[in-house]
Short mmCIF file of C-alpha atoms and ligand atoms in Angstrom, two decimals:
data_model
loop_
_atom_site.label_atom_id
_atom_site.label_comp_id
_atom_site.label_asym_id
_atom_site.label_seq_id
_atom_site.Cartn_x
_atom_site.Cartn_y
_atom_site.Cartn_z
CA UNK R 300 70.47 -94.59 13.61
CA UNK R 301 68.02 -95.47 11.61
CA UNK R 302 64.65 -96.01 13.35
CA UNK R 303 61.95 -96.61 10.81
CA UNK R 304 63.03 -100.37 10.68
CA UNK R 305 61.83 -101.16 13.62
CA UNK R 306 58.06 -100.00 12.68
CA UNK R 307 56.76 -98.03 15.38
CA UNK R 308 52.65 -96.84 14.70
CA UNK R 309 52.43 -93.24 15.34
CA UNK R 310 50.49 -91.53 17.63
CA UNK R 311 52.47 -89.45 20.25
CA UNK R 312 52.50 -85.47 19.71
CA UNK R 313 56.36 -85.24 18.25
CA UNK R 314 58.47 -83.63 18.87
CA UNK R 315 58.10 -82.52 22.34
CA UNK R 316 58.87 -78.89 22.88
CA UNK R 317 62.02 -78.12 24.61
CA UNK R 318 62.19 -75.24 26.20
CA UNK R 319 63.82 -72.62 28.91
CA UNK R 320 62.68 -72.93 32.01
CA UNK R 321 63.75 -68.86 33.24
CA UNK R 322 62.48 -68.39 36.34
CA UNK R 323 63.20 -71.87 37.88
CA UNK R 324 67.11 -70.98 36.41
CA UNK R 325 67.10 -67.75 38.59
CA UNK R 326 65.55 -69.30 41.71
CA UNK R 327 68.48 -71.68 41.49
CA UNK R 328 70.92 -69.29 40.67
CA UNK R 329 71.99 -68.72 44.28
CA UNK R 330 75.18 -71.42 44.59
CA UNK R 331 78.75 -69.44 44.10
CA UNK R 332 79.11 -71.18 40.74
CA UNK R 333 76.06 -69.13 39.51
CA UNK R 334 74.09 -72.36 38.84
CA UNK R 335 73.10 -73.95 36.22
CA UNK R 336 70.82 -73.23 32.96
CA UNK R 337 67.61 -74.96 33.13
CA UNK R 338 65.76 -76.32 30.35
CA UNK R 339 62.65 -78.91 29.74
CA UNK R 340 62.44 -81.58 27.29
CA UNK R 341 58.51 -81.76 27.43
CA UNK R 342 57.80 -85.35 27.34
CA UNK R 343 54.96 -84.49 30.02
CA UNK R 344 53.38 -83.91 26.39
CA UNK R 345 53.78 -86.53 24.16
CA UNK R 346 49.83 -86.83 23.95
CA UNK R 347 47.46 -89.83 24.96
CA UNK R 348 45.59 -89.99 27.92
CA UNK R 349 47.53 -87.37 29.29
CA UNK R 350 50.65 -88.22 27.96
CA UNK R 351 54.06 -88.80 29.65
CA UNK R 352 57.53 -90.78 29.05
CA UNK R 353 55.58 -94.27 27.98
CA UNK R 354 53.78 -92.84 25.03
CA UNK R 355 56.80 -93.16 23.08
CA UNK R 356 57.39 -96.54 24.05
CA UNK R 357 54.31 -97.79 23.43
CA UNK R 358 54.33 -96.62 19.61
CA UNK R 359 57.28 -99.41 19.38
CA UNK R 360 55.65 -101.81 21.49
CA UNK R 361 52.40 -101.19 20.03
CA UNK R 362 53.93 -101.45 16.36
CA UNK R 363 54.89 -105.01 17.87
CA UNK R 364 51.96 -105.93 19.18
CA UNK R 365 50.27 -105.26 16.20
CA UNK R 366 52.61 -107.05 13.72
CA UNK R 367 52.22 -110.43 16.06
CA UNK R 368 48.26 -109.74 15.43
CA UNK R 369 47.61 -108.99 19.11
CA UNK R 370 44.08 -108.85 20.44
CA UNK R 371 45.06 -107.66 24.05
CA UNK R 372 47.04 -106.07 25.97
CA UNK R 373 48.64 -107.04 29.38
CA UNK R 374 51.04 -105.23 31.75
CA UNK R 375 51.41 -104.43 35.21
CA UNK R 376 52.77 -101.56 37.86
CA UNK R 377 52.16 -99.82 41.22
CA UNK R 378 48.76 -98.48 41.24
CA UNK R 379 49.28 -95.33 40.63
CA UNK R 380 51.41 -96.52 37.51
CA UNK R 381 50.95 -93.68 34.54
CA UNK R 382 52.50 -96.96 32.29
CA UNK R 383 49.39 -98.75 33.41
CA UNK R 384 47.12 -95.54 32.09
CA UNK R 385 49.12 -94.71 28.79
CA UNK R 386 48.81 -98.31 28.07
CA UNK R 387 45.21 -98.66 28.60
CA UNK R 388 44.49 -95.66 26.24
CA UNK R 389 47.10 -96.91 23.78
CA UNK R 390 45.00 -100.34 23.62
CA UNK R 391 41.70 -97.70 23.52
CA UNK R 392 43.20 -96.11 20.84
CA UNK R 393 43.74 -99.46 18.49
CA UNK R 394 40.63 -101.31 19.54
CA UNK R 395 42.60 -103.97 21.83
CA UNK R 396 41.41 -105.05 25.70
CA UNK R 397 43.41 -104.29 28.08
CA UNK R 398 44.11 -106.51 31.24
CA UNK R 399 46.17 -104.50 33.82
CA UNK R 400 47.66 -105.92 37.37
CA UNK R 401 48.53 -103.12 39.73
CA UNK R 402 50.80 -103.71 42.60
CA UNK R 403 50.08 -102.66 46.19
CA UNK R 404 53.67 -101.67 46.60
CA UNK R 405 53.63 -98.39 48.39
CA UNK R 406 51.36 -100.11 51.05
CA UNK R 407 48.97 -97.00 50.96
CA UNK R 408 45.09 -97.66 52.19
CA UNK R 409 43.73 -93.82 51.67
CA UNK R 410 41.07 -93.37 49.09
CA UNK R 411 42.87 -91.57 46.92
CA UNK R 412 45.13 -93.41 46.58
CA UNK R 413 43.93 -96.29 45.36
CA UNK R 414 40.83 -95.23 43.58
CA UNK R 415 41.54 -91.57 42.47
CA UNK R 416 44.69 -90.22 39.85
CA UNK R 417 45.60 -92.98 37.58
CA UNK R 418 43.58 -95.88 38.49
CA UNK R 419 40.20 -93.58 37.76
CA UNK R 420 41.46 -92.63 34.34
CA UNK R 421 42.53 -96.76 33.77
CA UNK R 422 38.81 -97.69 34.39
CA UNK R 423 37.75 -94.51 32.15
CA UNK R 424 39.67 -95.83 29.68
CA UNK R 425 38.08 -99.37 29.94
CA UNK R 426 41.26 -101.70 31.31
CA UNK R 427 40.27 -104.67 33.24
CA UNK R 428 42.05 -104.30 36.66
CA UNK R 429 43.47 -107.07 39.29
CA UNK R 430 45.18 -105.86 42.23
CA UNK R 431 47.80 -107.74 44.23
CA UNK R 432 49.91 -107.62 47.34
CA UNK R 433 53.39 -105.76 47.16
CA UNK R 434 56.23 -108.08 46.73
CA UNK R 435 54.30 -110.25 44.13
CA UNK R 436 56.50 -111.74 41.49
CA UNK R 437 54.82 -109.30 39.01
CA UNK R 438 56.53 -111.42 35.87
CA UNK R 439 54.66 -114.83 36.81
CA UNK R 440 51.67 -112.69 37.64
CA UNK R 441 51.58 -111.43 33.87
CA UNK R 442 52.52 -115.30 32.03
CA UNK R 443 49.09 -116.36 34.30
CA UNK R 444 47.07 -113.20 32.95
CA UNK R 445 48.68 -113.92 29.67
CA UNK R 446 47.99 -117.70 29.66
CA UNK R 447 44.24 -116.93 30.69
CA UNK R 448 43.58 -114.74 27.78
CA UNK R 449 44.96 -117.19 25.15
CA UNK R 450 42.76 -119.61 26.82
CA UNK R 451 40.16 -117.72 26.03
CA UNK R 452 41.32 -117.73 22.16
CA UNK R 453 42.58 -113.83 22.07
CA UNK R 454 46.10 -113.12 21.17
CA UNK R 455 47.60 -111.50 24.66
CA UNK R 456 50.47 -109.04 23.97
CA UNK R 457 52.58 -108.60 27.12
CA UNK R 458 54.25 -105.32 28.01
CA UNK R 459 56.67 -105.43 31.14
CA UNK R 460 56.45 -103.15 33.95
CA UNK R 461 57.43 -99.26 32.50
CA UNK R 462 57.39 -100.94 28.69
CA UNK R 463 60.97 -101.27 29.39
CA UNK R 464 62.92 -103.70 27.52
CA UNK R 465 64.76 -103.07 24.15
CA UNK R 466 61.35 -102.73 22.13
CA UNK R 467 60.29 -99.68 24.15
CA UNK R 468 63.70 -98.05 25.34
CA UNK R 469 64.02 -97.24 21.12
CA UNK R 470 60.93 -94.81 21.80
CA UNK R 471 63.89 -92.85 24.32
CA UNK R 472 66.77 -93.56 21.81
CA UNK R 473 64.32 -91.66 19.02
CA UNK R 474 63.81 -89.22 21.76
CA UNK R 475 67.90 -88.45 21.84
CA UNK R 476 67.81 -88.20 18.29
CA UNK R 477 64.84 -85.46 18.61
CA UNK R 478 66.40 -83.65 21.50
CA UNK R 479 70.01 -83.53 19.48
CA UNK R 480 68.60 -82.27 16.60
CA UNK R 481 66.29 -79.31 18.72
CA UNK R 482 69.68 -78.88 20.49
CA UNK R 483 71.63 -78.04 16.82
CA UNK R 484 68.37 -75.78 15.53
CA UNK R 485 68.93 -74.00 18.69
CA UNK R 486 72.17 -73.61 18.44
CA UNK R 487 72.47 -74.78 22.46
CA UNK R 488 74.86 -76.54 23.88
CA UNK R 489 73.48 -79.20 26.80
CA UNK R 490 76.11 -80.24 29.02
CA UNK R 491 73.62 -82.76 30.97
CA UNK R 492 70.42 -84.11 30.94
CA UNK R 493 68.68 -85.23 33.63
CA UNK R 494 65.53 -87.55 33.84
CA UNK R 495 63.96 -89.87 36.74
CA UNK R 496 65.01 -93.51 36.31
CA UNK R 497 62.94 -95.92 37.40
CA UNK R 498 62.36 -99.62 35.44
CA UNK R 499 65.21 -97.86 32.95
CA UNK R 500 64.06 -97.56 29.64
CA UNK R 501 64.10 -94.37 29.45
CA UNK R 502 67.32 -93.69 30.94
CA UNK R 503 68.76 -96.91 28.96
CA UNK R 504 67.11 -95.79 25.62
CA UNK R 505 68.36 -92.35 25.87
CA UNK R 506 72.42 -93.47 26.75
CA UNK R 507 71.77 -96.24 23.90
CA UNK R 508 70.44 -93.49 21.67
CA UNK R 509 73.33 -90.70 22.23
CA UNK R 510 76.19 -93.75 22.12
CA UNK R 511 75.40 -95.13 18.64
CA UNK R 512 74.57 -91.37 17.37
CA UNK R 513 78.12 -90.39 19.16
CA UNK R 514 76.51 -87.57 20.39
CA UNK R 515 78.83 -87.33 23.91
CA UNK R 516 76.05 -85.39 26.35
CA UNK R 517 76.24 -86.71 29.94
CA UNK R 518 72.94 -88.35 31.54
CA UNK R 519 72.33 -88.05 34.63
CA UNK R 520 69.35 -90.51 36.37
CA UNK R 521 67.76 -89.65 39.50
CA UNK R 522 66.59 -92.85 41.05
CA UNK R 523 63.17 -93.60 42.41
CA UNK R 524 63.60 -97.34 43.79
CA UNK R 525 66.62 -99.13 43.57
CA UNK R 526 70.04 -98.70 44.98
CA UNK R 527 72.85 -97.28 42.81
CA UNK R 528 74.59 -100.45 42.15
CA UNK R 529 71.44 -101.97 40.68
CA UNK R 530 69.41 -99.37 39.28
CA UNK R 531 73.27 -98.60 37.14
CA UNK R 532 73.17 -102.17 36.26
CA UNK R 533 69.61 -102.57 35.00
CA UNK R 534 70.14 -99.59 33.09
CA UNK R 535 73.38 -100.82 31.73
CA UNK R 536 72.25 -104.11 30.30
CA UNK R 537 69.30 -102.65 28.67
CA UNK R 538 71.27 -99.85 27.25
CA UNK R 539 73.85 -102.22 25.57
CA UNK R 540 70.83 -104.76 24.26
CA UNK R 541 69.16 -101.68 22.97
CA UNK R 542 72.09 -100.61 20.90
CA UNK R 543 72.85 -104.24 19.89
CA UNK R 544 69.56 -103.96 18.52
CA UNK R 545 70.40 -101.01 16.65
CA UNK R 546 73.89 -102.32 15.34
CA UNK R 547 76.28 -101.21 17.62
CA UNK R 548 76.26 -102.74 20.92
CA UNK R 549 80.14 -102.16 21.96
CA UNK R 550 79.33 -97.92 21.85
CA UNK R 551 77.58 -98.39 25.26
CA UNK R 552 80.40 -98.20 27.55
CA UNK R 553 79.49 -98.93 31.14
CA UNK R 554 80.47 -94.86 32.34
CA UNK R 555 78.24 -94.18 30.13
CA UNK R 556 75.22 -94.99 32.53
CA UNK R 557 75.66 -92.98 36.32
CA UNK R 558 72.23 -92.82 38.59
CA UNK R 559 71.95 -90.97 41.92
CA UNK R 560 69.90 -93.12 44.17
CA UNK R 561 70.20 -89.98 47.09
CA UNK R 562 66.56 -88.46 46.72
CA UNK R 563 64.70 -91.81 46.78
CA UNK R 564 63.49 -91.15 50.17
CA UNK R 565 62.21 -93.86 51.87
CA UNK R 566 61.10 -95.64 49.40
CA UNK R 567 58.69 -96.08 45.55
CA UNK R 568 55.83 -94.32 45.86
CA UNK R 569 56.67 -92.45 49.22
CA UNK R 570 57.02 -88.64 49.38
CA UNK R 571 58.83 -86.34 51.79
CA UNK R 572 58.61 -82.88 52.42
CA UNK R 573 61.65 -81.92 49.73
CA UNK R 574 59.46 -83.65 47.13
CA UNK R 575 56.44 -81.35 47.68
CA UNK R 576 58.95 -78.43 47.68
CA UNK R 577 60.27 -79.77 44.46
CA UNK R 578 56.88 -79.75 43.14
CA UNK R 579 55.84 -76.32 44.42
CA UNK R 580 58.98 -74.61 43.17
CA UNK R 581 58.73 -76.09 39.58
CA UNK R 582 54.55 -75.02 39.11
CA UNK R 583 55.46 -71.75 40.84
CA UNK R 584 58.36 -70.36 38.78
CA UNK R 585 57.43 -72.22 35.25
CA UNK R 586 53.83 -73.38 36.10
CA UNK R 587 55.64 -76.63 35.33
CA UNK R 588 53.42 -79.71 36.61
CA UNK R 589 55.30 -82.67 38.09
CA UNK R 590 54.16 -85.83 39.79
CA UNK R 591 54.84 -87.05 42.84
CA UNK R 592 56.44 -90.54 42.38
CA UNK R 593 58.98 -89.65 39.61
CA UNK R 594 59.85 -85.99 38.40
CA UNK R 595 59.02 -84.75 41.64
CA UNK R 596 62.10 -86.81 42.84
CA UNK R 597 64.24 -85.71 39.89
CA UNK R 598 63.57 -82.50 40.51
CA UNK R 599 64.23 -82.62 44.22
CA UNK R 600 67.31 -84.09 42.86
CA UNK R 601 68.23 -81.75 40.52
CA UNK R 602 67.51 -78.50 42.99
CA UNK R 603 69.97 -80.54 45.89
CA UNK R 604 72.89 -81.15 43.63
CA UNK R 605 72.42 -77.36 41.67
CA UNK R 606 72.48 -75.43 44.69
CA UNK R 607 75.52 -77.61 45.77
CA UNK R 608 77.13 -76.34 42.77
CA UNK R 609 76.82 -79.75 40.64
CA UNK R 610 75.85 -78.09 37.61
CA UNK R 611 77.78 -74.34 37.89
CA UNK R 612 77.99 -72.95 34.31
CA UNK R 613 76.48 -76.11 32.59
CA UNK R 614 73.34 -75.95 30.42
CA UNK R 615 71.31 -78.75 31.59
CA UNK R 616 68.31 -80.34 30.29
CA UNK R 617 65.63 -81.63 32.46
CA UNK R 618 63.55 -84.76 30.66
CA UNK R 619 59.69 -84.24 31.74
CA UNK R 620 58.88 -87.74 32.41
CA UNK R 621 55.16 -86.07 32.97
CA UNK R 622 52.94 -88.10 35.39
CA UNK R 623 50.92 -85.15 36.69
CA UNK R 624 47.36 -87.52 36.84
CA UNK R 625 49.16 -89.19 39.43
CA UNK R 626 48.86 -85.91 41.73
CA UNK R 627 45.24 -86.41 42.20
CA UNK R 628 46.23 -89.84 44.06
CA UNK R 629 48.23 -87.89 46.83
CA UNK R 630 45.94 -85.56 47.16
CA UNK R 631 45.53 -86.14 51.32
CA UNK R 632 49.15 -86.47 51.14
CA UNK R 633 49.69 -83.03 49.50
CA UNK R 634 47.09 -80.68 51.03
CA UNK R 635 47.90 -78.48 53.90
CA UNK R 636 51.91 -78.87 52.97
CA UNK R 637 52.78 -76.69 49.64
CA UNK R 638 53.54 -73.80 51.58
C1 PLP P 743 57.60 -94.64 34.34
C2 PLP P 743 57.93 -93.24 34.69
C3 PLP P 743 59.27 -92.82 34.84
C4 PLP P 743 60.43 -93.78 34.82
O1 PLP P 743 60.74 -94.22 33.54
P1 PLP P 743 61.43 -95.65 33.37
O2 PLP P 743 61.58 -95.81 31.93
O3 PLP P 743 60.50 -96.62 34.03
O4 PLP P 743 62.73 -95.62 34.09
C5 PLP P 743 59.54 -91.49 35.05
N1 PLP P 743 58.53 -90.61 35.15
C6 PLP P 743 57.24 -90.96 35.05
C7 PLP P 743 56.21 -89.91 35.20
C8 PLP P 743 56.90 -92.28 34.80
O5 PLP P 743 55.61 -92.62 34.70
#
């Protein structure tokens, strides 16, 4: 797999560390089966702004942008979106503007909400912010952005929701490569990973990434949004572009790509009382520091299915999608609840 083709500028902290996570192992070593190993592919540390699972993206996208002479940036997400804030310090970080539309799609009005967490670090880092309703066809909402920055004669660069088509899902096929290689210097053997899945790159990169290097480790994505049947397929299509891109489309095989869509709760955005206990038993036994929206889920997913034995005697690694800025934005939500 050979990576370097595709020009990507550098600027994330790589490679992440990966790493044992003990005492969340023996607090989850109660099923019959013993439970599973636990350990953490830090991606909560790939650097900028914070850092987090779109860092790596963005050095693909970014190499992109660049090479078509962009002068700004434009995406869009929910308004807590940590794509939204690794963007904006990505476009910080090459001199580009940055025009952001954030989605009101959790329907929250509290304070917090919708000024603290990410959205106070986007306007630190200088994007230029437009709000809209939920259920806003966010793709026409970016061509209009798009089509009012050319008109003012800069060069718009548009990045989809999550950086997620086959341009940024190669920053999670580089980060299979990475973990596969940590995984042989270690001498461990992973039997599963597990990472939040959510507009897919990620999870699509990563299947794309271990199918073309024939590298045969199960992933598992814990869902945030969609049901099963479409969060598979979105993550299916994207996988199988992203390895056409690299050369070998026909090694993504559609098994390949499983999502559990049980711990989305009731709904993006929304959190539920196993979420916070997700959250409180990862900082407490690792001093691990999710986020509510996405590796908070996971994790609630991954404690449900180990202590129903899912995982007995398997070494499993958990992806660290990172997102922690995002806690400050639940704050109300969070206080008075963590036990
Ligand atoms: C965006 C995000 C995800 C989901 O990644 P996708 O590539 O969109 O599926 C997971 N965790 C965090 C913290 C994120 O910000």
């Amino acid at each position: 797999m050979h990576l370097a083709r595709f020009n990507p500028v550098r600027f994330a902290h790589l490679p992440t560390p990966l790493e044992p996570l003990p005492r969340l192992t023996e607090a989850l070593a109660g099923s019959p089966g013993g439970g599973p190993m636990v350990w953490i592919k830090r991606d909560d540390a790939t650097g900028l702004a914070g850092g987090g699972n779109k860092t790596r993206k963005l050095e693909y996208l970014l190499g992109d942008a660049l090479a078509n002479d962009a002068t700004v940036l434009v995406t869009q997400g929910a308004v807590q979106s940590n794509h939204v804030r690794q963007t904006a310090a990505a476009a910080a970080r090459f001199g580009l503007g940055c025009e952001v539309i954030l989605e009101h799609r959790t329907g929250s009005e509290a304070h917090d909400y919708n000024r603290s967490g990410n959205v106070l670090l986007d306007e630190l880092l200088g994007a230029r912010i437009r709000t809209v309703p939920g259920g806003t066809d966010m793709n026409q909402a970016l061509a209009e952005v798009a089509a009012e920055v050319a008109e003012r004669g800069e060069r718009p660069y548009v990045i989809p929701g999550g950086g997620s088509n086959i341009i940024g899902a190669l920053g999670y096929a580089e980060c299979a490569l990475e973990l596969v290689n940590q995984a042989n210097e270690l001498g461990l053997e992973v039997d599963r990973i597990v990472t939040a899945t959510g507009s897919a790159g990620t999870h699509a990169g990563l299947v794309a990434g271990l199918a073309v290097m024939g590298a045969d480790i199960p992933v598992l994505g814990i869902g945030v949004r969609a049901p099963k049947d479409v969060q598979e397929a979105n993550v299916f299509r994207l996988a199988q572009d992203t390895a056409d891109l690299l050369g070998h489309r026909d090694r993504v095989t559609r098994d390949m790509v499983v999502a559990n869509t049980d711990y989305v709760g009731e709904g993006y955005g929304l959190i539920d009382q196993a979420v916070i206990d997700a959250l409180t038993l990862a900082a407490r036994t690792d001093g691990i520091l999710l986020d509510p929206v996405y590796s908070g889920k996971a994790m609630k997913g991954l404690i449900d299915l180990a202590r129903k034995g899912e995982f007995d005697g398997e070494t499993v690694v958990f992806l660290h999608t990172g997102g922690a800025q995002g806690l400050f934005g639940y704050q109300t939500e969070l206080e008075g609840r963590m036990g």
